[in-house]
GROMACS .gro file of N, CA and C in nm:
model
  264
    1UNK      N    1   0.083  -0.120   0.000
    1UNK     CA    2   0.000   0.000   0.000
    1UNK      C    3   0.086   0.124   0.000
    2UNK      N    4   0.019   0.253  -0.040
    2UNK     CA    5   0.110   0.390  -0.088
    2UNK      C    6   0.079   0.450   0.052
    3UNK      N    7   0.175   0.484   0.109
    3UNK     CA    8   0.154   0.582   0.228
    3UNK      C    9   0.199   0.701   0.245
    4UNK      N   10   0.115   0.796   0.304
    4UNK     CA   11   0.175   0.953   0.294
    4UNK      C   12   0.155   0.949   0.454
    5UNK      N   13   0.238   1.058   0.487
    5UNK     CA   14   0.281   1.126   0.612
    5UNK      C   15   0.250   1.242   0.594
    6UNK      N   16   0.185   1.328   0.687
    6UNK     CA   17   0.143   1.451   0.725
    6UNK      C   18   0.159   1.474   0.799
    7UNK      N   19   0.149   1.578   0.886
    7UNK     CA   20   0.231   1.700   0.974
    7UNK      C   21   0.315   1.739   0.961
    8UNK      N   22   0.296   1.809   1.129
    8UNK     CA   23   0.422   1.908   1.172
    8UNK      C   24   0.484   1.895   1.258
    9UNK      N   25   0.591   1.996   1.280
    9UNK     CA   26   0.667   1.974   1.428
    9UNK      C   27   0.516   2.018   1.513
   10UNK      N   28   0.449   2.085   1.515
   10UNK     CA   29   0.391   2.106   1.717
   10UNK      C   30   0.238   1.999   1.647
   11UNK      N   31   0.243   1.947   1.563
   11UNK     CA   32   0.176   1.789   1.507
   11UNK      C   33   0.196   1.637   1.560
   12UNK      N   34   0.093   1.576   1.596
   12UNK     CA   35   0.135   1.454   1.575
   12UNK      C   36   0.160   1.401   1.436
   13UNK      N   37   0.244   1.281   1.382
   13UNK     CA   38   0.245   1.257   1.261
   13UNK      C   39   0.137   1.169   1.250
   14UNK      N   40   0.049   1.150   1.106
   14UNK     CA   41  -0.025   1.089   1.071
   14UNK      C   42   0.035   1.019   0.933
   15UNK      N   43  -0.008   0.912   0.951
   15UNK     CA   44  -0.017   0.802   0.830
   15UNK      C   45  -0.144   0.718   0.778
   16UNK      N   46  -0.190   0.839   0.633
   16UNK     CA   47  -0.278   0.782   0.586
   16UNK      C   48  -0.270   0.686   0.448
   17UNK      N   49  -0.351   0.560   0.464
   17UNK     CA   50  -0.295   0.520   0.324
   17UNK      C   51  -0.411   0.553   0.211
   18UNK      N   52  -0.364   0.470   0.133
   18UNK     CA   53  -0.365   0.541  -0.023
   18UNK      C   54  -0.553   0.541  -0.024
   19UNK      N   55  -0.656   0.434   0.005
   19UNK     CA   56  -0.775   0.432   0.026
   19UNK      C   57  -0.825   0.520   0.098
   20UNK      N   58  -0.773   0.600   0.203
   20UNK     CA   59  -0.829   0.706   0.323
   20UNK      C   60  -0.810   0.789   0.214
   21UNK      N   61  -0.689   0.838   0.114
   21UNK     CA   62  -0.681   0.979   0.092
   21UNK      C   63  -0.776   0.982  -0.052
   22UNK      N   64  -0.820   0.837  -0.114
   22UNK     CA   65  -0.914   0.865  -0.231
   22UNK      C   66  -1.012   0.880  -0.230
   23UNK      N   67  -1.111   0.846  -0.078
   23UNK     CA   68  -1.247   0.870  -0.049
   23UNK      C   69  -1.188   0.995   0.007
   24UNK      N   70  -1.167   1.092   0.079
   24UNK     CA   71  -1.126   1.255   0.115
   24UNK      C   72  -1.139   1.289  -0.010
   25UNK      N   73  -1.027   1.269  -0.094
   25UNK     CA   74  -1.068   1.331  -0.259
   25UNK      C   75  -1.188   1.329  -0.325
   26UNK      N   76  -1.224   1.229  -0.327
   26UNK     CA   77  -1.403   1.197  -0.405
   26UNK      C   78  -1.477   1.222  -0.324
   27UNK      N   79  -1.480   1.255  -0.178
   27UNK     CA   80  -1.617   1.373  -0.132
   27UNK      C   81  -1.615   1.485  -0.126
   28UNK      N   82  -1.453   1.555  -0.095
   28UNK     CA   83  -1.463   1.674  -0.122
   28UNK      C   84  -1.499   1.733  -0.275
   29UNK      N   85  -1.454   1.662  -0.394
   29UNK     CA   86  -1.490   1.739  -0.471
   29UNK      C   87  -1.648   1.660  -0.518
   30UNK      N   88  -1.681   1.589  -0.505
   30UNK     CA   89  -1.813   1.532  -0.496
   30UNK      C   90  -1.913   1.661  -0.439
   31UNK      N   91  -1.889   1.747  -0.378
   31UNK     CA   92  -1.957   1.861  -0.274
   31UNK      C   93  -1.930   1.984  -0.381
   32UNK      N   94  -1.821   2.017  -0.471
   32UNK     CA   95  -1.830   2.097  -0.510
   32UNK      C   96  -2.020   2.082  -0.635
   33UNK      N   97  -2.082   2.148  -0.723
   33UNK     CA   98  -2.193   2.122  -0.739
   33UNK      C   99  -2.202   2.105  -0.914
   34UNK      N  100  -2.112   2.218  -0.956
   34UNK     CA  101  -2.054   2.245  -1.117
   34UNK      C  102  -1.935   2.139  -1.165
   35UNK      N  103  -1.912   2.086  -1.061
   35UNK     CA  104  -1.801   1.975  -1.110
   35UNK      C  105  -1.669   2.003  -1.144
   36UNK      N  106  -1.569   1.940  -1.178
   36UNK     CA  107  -1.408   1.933  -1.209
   36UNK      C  108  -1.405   1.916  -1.334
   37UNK      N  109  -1.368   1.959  -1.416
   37UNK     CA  110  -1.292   1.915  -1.499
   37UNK      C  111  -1.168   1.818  -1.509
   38UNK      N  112  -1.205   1.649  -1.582
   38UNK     CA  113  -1.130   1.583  -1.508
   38UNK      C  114  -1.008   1.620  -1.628
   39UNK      N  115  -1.030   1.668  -1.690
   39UNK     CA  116  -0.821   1.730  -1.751
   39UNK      C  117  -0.750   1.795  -1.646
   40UNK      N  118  -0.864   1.885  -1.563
   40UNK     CA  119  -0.781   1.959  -1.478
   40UNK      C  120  -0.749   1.855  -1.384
   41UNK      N  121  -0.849   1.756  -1.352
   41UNK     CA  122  -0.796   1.628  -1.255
   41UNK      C  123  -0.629   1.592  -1.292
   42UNK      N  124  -0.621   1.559  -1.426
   42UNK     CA  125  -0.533   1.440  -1.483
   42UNK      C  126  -0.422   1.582  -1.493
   43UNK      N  127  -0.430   1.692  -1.512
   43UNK     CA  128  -0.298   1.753  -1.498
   43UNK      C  129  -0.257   1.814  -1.334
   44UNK      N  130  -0.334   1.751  -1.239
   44UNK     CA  131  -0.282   1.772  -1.120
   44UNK      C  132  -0.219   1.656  -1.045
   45UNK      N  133  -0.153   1.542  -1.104
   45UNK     CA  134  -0.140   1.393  -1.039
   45UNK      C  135  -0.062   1.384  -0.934
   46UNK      N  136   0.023   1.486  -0.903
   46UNK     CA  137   0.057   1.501  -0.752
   46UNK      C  138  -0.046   1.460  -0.666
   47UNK      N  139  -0.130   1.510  -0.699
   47UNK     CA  140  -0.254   1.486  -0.549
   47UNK      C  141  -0.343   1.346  -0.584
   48UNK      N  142  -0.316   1.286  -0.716
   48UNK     CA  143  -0.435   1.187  -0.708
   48UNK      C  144  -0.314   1.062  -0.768
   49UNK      N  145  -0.411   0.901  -0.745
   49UNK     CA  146  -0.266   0.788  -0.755
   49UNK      C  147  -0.343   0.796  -0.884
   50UNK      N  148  -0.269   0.628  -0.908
   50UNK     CA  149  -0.398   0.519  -0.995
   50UNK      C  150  -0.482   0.480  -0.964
   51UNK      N  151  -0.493   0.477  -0.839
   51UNK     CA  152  -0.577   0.374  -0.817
   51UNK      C  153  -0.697   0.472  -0.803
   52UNK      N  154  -0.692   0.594  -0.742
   52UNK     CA  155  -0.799   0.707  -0.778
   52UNK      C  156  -0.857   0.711  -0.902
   53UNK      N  157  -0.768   0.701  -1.000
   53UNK     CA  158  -0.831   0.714  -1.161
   53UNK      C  159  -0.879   0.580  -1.160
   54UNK      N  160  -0.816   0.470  -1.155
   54UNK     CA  161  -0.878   0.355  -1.115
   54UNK      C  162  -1.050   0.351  -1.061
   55UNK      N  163  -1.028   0.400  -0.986
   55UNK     CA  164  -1.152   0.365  -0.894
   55UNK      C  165  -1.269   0.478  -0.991
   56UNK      N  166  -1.225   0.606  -1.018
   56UNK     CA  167  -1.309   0.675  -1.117
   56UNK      C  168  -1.312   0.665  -1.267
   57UNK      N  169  -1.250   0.552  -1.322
   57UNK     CA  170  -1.320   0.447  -1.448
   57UNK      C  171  -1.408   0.368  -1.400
   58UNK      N  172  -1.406   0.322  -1.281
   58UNK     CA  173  -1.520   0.224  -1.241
   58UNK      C  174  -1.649   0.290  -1.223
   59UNK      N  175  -1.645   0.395  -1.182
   59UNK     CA  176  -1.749   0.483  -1.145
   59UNK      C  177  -1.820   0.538  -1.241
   60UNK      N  178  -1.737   0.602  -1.374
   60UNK     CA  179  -1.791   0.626  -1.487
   60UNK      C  180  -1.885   0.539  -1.554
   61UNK      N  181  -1.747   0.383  -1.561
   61UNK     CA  182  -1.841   0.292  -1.636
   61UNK      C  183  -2.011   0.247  -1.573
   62UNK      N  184  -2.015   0.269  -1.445
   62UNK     CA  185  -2.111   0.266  -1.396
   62UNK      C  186  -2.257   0.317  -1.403
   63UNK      N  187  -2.169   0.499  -1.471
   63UNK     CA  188  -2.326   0.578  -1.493
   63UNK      C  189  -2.330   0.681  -1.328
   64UNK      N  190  -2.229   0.655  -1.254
   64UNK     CA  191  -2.215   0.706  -1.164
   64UNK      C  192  -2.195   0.895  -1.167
   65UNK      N  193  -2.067   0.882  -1.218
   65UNK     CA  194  -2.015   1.027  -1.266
   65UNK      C  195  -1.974   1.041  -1.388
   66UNK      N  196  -1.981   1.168  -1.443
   66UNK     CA  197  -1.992   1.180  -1.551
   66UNK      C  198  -1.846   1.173  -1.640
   67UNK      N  199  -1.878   1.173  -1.780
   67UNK     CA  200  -1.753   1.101  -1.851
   67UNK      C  201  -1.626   1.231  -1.840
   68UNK      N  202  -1.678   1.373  -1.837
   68UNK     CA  203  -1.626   1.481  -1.882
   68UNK      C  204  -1.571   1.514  -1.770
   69UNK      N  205  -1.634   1.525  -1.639
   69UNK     CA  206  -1.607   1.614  -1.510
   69UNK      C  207  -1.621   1.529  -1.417
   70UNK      N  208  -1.586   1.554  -1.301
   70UNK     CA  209  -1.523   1.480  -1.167
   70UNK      C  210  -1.725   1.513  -1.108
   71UNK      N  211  -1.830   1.474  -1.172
   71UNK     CA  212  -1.925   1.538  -1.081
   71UNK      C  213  -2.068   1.411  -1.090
   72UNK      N  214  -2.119   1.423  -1.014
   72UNK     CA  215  -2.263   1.317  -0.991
   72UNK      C  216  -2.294   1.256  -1.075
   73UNK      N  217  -2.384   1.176  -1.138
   73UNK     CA  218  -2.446   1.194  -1.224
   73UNK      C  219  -2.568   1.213  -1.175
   74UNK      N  220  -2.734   1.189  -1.242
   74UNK     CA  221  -2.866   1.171  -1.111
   74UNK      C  222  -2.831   1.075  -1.084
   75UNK      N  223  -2.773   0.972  -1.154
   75UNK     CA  224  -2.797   0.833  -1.084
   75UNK      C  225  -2.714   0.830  -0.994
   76UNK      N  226  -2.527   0.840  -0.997
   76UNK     CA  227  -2.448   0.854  -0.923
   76UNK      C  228  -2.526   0.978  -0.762
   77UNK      N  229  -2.596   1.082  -0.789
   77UNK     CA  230  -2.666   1.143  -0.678
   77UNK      C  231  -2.803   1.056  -0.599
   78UNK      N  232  -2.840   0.982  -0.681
   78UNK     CA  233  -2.969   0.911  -0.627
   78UNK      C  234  -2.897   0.787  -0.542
   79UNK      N  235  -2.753   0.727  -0.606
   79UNK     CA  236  -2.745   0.637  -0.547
   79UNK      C  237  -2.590   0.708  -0.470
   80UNK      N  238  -2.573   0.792  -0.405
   80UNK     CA  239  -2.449   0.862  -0.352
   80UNK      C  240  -2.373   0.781  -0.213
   81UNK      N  241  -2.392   0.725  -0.166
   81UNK     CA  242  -2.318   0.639  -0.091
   81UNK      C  243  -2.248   0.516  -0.202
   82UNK      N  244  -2.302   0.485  -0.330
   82UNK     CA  245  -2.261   0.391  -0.356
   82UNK      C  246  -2.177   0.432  -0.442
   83UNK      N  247  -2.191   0.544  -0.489
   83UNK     CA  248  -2.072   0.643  -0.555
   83UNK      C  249  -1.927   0.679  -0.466
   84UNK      N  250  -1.966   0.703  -0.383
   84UNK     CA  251  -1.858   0.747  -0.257
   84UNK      C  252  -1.783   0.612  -0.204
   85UNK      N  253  -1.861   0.546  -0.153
   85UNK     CA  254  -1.787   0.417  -0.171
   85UNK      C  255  -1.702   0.313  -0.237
   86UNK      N  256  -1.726   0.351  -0.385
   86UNK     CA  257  -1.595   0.299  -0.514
   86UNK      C  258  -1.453   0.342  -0.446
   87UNK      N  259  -1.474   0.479  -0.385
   87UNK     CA  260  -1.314   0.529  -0.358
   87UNK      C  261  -1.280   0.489  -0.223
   88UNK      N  262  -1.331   0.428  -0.151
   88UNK     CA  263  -1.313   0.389  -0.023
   88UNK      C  264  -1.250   0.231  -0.003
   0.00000   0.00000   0.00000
């Protein structure tokens, strides 16, 4: 598994792995309402793995979120725990 470390010195350190930080990613921007542009996704890959894009091909193919932007679809909103959950 991919692990990141966070904090500071007057921090405890935290170690989250790679599944904690792809559900954080897919609800926060899940909340935004106009959606991402997922180019702008794919030219920021510092912040996201594979297995994030991973997990949001699954989601697409699903009907979940949409093909263009990081955002709901109705169905992905009607069924939103089960959307949120791919990245978990």
């Amino acid at each position: 598994r991919d692990l990141q470390v966070r904090g500071s010195r007057k921090s405890k350190m935290c170690i989250r792995d790679r599944d904690e930080i792809d559900l954080d990613l897919a609800m926060n921007f899940l909340r935004i309402k106009e959606g991402v542009s997922l180019e702008d996704l794919k030219k920021n890959t510092y912040l996201f793995s594979d297995s994030f894009f991973n997990k949001l091909d699954i989601a697409v193919r699903k009907g979940l979120i949409e093909k263009d932007r990081f955002k709901a679809t109705d169905r992905g909103y009607k069924f939103l725990n089960d959307t949120v959950n791919i990245f978990s």
